[in-house]
XYZ file of N, CA and C in Angstrom:
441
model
N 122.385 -24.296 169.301
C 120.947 -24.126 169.208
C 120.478 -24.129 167.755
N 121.109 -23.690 166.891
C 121.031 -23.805 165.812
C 120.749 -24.808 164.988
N 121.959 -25.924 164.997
C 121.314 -27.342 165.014
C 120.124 -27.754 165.521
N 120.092 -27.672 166.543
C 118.623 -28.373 167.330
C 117.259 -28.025 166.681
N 117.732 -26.441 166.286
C 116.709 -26.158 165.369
C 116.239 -26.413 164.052
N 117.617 -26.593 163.265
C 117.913 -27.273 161.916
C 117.325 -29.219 162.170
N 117.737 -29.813 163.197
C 117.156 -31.053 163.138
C 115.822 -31.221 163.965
N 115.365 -30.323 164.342
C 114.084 -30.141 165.049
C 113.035 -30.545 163.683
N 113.443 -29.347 162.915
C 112.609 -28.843 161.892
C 112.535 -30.072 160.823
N 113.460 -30.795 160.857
C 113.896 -32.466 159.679
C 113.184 -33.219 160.484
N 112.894 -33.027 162.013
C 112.525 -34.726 162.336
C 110.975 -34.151 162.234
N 110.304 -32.891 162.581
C 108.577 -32.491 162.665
C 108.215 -32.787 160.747
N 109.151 -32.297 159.643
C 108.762 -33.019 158.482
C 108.598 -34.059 158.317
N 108.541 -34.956 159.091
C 108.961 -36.667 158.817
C 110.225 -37.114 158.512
N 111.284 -36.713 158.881
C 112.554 -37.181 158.809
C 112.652 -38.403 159.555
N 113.026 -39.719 159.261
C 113.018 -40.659 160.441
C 114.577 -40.664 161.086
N 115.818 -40.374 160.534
C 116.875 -40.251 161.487
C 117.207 -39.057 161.207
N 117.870 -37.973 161.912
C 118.514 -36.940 161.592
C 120.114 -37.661 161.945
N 121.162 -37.424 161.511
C 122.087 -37.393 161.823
C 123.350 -36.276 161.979
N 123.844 -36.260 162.982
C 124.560 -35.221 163.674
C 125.847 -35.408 163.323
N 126.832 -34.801 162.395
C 127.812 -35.122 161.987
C 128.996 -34.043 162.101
N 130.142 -34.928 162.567
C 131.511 -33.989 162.440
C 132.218 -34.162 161.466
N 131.648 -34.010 160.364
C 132.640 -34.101 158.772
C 133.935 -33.511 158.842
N 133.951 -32.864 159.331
C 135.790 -32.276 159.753
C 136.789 -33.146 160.231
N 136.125 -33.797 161.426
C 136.989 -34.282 162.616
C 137.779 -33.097 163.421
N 136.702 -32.067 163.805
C 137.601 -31.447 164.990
C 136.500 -31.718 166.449
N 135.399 -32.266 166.774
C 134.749 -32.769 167.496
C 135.698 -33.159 169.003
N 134.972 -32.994 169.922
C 135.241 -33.626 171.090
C 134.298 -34.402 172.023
N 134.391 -35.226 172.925
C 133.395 -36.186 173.365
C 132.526 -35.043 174.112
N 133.455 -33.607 174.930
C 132.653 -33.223 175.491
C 131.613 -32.067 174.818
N 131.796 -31.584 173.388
C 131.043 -30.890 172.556
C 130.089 -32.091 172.162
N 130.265 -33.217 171.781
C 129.805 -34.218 171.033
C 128.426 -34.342 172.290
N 128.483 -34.762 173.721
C 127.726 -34.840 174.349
C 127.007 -33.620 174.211
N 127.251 -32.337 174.417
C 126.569 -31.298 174.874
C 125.748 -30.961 173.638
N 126.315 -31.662 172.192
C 125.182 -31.391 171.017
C 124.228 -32.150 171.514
N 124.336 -33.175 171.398
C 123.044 -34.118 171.469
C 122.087 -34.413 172.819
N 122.515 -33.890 173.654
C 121.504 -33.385 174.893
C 120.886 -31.933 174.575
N 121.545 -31.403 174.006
C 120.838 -29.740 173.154
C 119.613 -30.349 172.475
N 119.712 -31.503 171.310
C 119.125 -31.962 169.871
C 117.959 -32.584 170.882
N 118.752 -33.542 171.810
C 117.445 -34.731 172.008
C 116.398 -34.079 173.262
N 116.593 -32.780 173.679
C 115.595 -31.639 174.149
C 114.439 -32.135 172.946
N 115.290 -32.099 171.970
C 113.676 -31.592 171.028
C 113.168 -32.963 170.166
N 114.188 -34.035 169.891
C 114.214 -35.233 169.266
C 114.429 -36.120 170.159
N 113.396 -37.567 170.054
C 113.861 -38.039 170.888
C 115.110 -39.107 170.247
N 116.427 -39.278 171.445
C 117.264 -39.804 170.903
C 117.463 -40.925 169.813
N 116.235 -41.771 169.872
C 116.558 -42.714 169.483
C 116.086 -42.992 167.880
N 116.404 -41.565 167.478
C 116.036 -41.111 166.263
C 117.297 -40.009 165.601
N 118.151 -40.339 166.573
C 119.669 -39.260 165.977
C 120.376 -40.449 165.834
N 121.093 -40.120 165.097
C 122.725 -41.041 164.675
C 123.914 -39.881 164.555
N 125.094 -40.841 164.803
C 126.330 -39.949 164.577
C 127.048 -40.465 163.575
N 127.943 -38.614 163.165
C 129.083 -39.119 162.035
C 130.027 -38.556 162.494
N 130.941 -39.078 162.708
C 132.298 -38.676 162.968
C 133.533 -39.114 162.306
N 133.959 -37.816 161.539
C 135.366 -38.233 161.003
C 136.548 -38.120 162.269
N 137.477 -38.763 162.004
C 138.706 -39.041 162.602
C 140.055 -38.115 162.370
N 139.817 -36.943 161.849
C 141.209 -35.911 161.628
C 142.203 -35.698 162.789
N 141.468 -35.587 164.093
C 142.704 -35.468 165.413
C 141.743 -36.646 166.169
N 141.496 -37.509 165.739
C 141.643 -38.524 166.619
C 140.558 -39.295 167.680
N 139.727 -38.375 167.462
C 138.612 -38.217 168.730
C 137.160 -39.007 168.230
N 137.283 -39.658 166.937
C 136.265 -40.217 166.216
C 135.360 -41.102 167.008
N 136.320 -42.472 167.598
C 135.560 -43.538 168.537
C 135.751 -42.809 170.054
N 136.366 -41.792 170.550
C 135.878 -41.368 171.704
C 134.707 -40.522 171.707
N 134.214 -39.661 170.636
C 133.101 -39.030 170.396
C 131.416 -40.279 169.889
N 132.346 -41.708 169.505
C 130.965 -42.392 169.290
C 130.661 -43.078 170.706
N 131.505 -42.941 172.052
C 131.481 -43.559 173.387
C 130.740 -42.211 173.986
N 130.768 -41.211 173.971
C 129.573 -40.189 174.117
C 128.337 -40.108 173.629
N 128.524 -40.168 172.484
C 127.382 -40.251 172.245
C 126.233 -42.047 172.351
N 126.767 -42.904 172.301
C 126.255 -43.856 173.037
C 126.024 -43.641 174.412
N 126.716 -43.242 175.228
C 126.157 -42.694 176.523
C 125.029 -42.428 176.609
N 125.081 -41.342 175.553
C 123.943 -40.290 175.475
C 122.272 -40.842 174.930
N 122.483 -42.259 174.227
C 121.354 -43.069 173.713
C 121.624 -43.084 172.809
N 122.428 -43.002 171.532
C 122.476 -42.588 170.734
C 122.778 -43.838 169.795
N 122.173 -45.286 169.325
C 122.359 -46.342 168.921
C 123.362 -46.388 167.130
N 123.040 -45.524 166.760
C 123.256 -45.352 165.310
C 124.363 -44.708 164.735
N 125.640 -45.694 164.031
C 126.940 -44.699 163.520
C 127.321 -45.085 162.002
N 127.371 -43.752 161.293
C 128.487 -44.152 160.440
C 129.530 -44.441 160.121
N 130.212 -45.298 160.052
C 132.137 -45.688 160.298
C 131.993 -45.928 158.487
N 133.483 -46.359 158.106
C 134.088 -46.713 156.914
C 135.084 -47.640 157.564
N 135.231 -48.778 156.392
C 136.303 -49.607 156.546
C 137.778 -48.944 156.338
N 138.713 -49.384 157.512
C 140.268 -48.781 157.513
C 140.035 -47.406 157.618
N 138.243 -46.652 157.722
C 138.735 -45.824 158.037
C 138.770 -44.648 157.047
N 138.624 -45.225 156.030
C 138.328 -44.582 154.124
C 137.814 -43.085 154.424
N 138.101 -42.372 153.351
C 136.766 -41.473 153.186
C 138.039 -40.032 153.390
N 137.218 -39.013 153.262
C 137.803 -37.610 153.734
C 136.507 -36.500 153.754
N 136.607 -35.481 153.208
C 135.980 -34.393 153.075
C 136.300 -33.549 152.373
N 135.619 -33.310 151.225
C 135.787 -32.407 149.964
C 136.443 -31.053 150.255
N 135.519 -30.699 151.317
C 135.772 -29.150 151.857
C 136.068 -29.221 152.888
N 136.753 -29.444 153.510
C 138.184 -29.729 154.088
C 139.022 -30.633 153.970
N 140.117 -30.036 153.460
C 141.387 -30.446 153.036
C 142.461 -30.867 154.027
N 142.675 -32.292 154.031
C 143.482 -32.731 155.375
C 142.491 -33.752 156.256
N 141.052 -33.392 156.072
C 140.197 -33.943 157.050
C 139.976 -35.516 156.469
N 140.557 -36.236 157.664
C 140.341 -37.965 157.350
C 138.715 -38.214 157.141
N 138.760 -39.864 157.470
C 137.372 -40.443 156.961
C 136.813 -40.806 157.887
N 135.290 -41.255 157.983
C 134.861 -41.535 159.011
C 135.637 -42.385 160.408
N 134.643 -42.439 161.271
C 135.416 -43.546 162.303
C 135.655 -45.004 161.591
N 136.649 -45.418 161.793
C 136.930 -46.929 161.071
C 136.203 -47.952 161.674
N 135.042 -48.412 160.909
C 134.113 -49.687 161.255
C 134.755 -50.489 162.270
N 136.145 -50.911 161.969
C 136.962 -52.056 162.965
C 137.159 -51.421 163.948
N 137.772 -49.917 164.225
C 137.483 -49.500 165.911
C 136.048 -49.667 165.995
N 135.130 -49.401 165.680
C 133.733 -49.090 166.008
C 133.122 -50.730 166.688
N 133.243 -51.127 165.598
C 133.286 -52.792 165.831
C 134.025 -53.213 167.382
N 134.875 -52.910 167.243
C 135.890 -53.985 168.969
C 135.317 -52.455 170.058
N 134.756 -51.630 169.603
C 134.394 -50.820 170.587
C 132.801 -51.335 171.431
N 132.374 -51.859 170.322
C 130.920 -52.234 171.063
C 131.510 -53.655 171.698
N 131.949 -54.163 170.801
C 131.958 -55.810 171.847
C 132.609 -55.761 173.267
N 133.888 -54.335 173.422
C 133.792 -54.683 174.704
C 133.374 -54.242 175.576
N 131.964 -53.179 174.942
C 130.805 -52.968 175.540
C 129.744 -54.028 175.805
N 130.210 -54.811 175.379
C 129.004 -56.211 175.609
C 127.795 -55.709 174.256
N 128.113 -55.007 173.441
C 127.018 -54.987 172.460
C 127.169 -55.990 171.173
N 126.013 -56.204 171.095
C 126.084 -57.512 169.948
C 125.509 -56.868 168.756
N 127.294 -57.013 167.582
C 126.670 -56.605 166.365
C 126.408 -57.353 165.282
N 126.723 -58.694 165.768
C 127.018 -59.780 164.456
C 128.388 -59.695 163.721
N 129.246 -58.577 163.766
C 130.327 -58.582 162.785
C 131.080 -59.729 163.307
N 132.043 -59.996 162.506
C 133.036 -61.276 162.444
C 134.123 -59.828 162.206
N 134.937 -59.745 163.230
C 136.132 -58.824 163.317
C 137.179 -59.358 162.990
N 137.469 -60.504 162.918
C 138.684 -60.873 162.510
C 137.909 -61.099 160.830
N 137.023 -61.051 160.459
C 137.052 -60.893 158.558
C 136.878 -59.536 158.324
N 136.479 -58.910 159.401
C 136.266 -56.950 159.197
C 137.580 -56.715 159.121
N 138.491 -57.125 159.744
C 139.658 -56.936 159.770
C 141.016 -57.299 158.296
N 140.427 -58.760 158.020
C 140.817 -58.887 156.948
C 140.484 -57.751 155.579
N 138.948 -57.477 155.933
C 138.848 -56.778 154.368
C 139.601 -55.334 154.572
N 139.802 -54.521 155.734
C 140.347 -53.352 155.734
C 142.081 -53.686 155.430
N 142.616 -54.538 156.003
C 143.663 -54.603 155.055
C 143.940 -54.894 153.945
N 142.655 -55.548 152.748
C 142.585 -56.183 151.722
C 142.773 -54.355 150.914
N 141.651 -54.176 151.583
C 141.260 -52.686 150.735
C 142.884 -51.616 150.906
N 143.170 -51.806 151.960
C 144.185 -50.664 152.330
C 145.107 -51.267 151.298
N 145.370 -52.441 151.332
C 146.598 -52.752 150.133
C 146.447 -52.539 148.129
N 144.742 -52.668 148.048
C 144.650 -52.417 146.907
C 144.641 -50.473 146.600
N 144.772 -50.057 147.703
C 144.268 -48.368 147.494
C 146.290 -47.972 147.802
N 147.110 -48.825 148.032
C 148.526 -48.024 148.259
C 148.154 -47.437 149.667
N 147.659 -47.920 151.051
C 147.721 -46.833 151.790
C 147.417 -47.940 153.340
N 148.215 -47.309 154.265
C 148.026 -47.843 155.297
C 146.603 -47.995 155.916
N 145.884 -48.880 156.452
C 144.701 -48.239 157.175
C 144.360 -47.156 158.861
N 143.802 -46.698 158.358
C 143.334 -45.608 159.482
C 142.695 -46.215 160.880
N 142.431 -47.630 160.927
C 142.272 -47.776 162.051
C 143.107 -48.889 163.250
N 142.940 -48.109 163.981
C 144.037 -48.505 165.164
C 143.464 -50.238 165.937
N 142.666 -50.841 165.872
C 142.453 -51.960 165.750
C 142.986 -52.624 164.442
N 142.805 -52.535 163.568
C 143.462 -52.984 162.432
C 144.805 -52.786 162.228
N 145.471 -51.768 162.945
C 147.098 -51.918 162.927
C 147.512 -52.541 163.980
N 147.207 -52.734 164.927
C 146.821 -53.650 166.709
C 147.089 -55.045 166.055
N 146.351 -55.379 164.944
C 146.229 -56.518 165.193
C 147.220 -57.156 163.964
N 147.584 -56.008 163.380
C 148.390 -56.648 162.368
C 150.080 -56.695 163.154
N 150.057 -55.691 164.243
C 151.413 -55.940 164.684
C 152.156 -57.458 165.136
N 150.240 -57.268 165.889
C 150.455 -58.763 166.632
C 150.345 -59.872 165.643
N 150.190 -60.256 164.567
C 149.890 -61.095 163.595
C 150.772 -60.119 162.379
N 152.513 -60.923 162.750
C 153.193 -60.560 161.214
C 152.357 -61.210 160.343
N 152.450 -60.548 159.053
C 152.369 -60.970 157.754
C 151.282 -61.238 157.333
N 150.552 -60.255 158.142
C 149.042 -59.908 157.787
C 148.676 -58.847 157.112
């Protein structure tokens, strides 16, 4: 309730998106739903967005809730990037490339070219020393040695 009240109060100032975020990554689809049917009581949905980091995993199952829920608008990072200052351990957003092969085989049309979304998260993961964080992007590198 708290939230609802905290983004109540951002969208009656003129806020045009509030966004509802799990900077941690300890989120679940079924907390993730029950925020934003709390929020969009008072906002209407199509004025919230989500953030979800990926620490245990639940990043693109919490952005399939909240799309349920109306919820058109996400922040992802390529491979997956990113963490959280104040929490230590906590990964980076949802990785654009799950987010990406998540809508298309929702039938949603985003324009991305996934096989070059795909290329740049391994471009980046190789210039940073670090595997990428998303599980489409390791999917597809299994299946495609020497990528």
């Amino acid at each position: 309730e708290r939230v609802r009240d905290v983004a109540s109060a951002l969208y009656e100032s003129g806020c045009h998106e509030v966004s509802l975020g799990d900077t941690i990554g300890v989120g679940t689809p079924v907390a993730t739903r029950r925020l934003i049917e709390c929020v969009a009581a008072r906002i209407p949905v199509e004025h919230l967005a989500g953030h979800f980091h990926d620490t245990y995993g639940m990043a693109i199952a919490n952005v399939f809730a909240a799309l349920q829920c109306g919820v058109s608008v996400f922040d992802a990072s390529v491979a997956g990037l990113g963490g959280c200052p104040y929490a230590p351990g906590a990964s980076g957003n949802v990785a654009t490339e799950d987010l990406a092969y998540l809508l298309a085989g929702l039938g949603i049309e985003t324009g991305i070219d996934l096989d070059a979304l795909l290329d740049c998260a391994v471009w980046i993961s190789a210039q940073l020393g670090r595997q990428p964080a998303s599980h489409t992007t390791l999917a597809r590198r299994r299946s495609r040695p020497g990528v």
